[in-house]
mmCIF file of C-alpha atoms in Angstrom:
data_model
loop_
_atom_site.group_PDB
_atom_site.id
_atom_site.type_symbol
_atom_site.label_atom_id
_atom_site.label_comp_id
_atom_site.label_asym_id
_atom_site.label_seq_id
_atom_site.Cartn_x
_atom_site.Cartn_y
_atom_site.Cartn_z
ATOM 1 C CA MET S 123 -28.242 75.833 -99.252
ATOM 2 C CA TYR S 124 -27.220 79.787 -100.015
ATOM 3 C CA ASN S 125 -25.163 81.621 -97.112
ATOM 4 C CA ASN S 126 -27.089 84.191 -94.883
ATOM 5 C CA LEU S 127 -30.316 83.416 -96.453
ATOM 6 C CA PRO S 128 -33.375 83.192 -93.783
ATOM 7 C CA PRO S 129 -35.668 80.322 -94.144
ATOM 8 C CA LEU S 130 -37.987 81.176 -96.854
ATOM 9 C CA PRO S 131 -40.584 79.280 -98.807
ATOM 10 C CA TYR S 132 -37.918 78.944 -101.615
ATOM 11 C CA ARG S 133 -39.233 76.754 -104.871
ATOM 12 C CA GLU S 134 -36.360 74.439 -106.266
ATOM 13 C CA ASN S 135 -37.996 74.775 -109.494
ATOM 14 C CA THR S 136 -37.677 78.236 -109.913
ATOM 15 C CA ARG S 137 -36.534 79.119 -113.359
ATOM 16 C CA LEU S 138 -37.459 83.154 -113.998
ATOM 17 C CA TRP S 139 -37.050 86.316 -112.464
ATOM 18 C CA ASN S 140 -40.467 87.924 -111.657
ATOM 19 C CA ARG S 141 -41.378 91.498 -111.997
ATOM 20 C CA SER S 142 -40.863 92.466 -108.396
ATOM 21 C CA ALA S 143 -37.486 90.919 -107.884
ATOM 22 C CA SER S 144 -36.314 92.457 -111.244
ATOM 23 C CA ASP S 145 -37.244 95.709 -109.939
ATOM 24 C CA CYS S 146 -35.543 95.294 -106.620
ATOM 25 C CA TYR S 147 -32.449 94.122 -108.514
ATOM 26 C CA GLU S 148 -32.677 97.488 -110.441
ATOM 27 C CA LYS S 149 -32.812 99.442 -107.321
ATOM 28 C CA ASN S 150 -29.649 97.727 -105.825
ATOM 29 C CA CYS S 151 -32.318 96.270 -103.146
ATOM 30 C CA ASN S 152 -32.784 99.800 -101.828
ATOM 31 C CA CYS S 153 -36.172 99.639 -99.954
ATOM 32 C CA THR S 154 -36.330 103.415 -99.556
ATOM 33 C CA GLN S 155 -36.936 103.230 -103.476
ATOM 34 C CA CYS S 156 -39.338 100.386 -103.421
ATOM 35 C CA PHE S 157 -43.167 100.354 -103.895
ATOM 36 C CA ILE S 158 -43.521 97.487 -102.339
ATOM 37 C CA TYR S 159 -41.911 98.502 -99.151
ATOM 38 C CA LYS S 160 -43.528 101.977 -99.253
ATOM 39 C CA THR S 161 -46.875 100.498 -99.742
ATOM 40 C CA TYR S 162 -46.733 97.306 -97.195
ATOM 41 C CA PHE S 163 -44.218 97.602 -94.951
ATOM 42 C CA LYS S 164 -42.876 101.195 -94.151
ATOM 43 C CA GLY S 165 -44.181 102.304 -90.686
ATOM 44 C CA THR S 166 -44.709 98.710 -89.891
ATOM 45 C CA GLY S 167 -42.915 95.929 -87.468
ATOM 46 C CA GLU S 168 -42.760 93.728 -90.633
ATOM 47 C CA THR S 169 -39.654 93.850 -93.048
ATOM 48 C CA CYS S 170 -39.433 93.050 -96.578
ATOM 49 C CA LYS S 171 -37.688 90.106 -97.681
ATOM 50 C CA MET S 172 -37.528 90.842 -101.221
ATOM 51 C CA LYS S 173 -33.527 91.173 -101.324
ATOM 52 C CA TYR S 174 -33.177 87.536 -99.941
ATOM 53 C CA PHE S 175 -35.195 86.257 -102.941
ATOM 54 C CA VAL S 176 -32.936 88.598 -105.338
ATOM 55 C CA LEU S 177 -29.896 86.881 -103.485
ATOM 56 C CA TYR S 178 -31.271 83.435 -104.011
ATOM 57 C CA LEU S 179 -32.175 84.272 -107.931
ATOM 58 C CA LEU S 180 -28.749 85.596 -108.496
ATOM 59 C CA ASN S 181 -27.242 82.791 -106.845
ATOM 60 C CA LYS S 182 -29.403 80.235 -108.906
ATOM 61 C CA LEU S 183 -30.110 81.757 -112.157
ATOM 62 C CA GLY S 184 -27.475 84.582 -112.392
ATOM 63 C CA PRO S 185 -28.780 88.293 -113.246
ATOM 64 C CA PRO S 186 -32.128 89.211 -115.141
ATOM 65 C CA LYS S 187 -31.433 88.705 -119.061
ATOM 66 C CA LYS S 188 -31.908 92.483 -119.584
ATOM 67 C CA TYR S 189 -28.592 92.754 -117.535
ATOM 68 C CA LYS S 190 -26.659 90.074 -118.535
#
């Protein structure tokens, strides 16, 4: 569907940016500044996929309202 996006559980009826995605967008997807990354992913073998959701939302909805 969108280039270079891994298979994630996207919802076709997505209409809004959520707070986590907006925060990630605001930080330019820099995980070292992110609360979610520091809390759940730092030091584990898991990776955060929020940047892929941000790309999906940018392609589908454009930037969050406060950045338009």
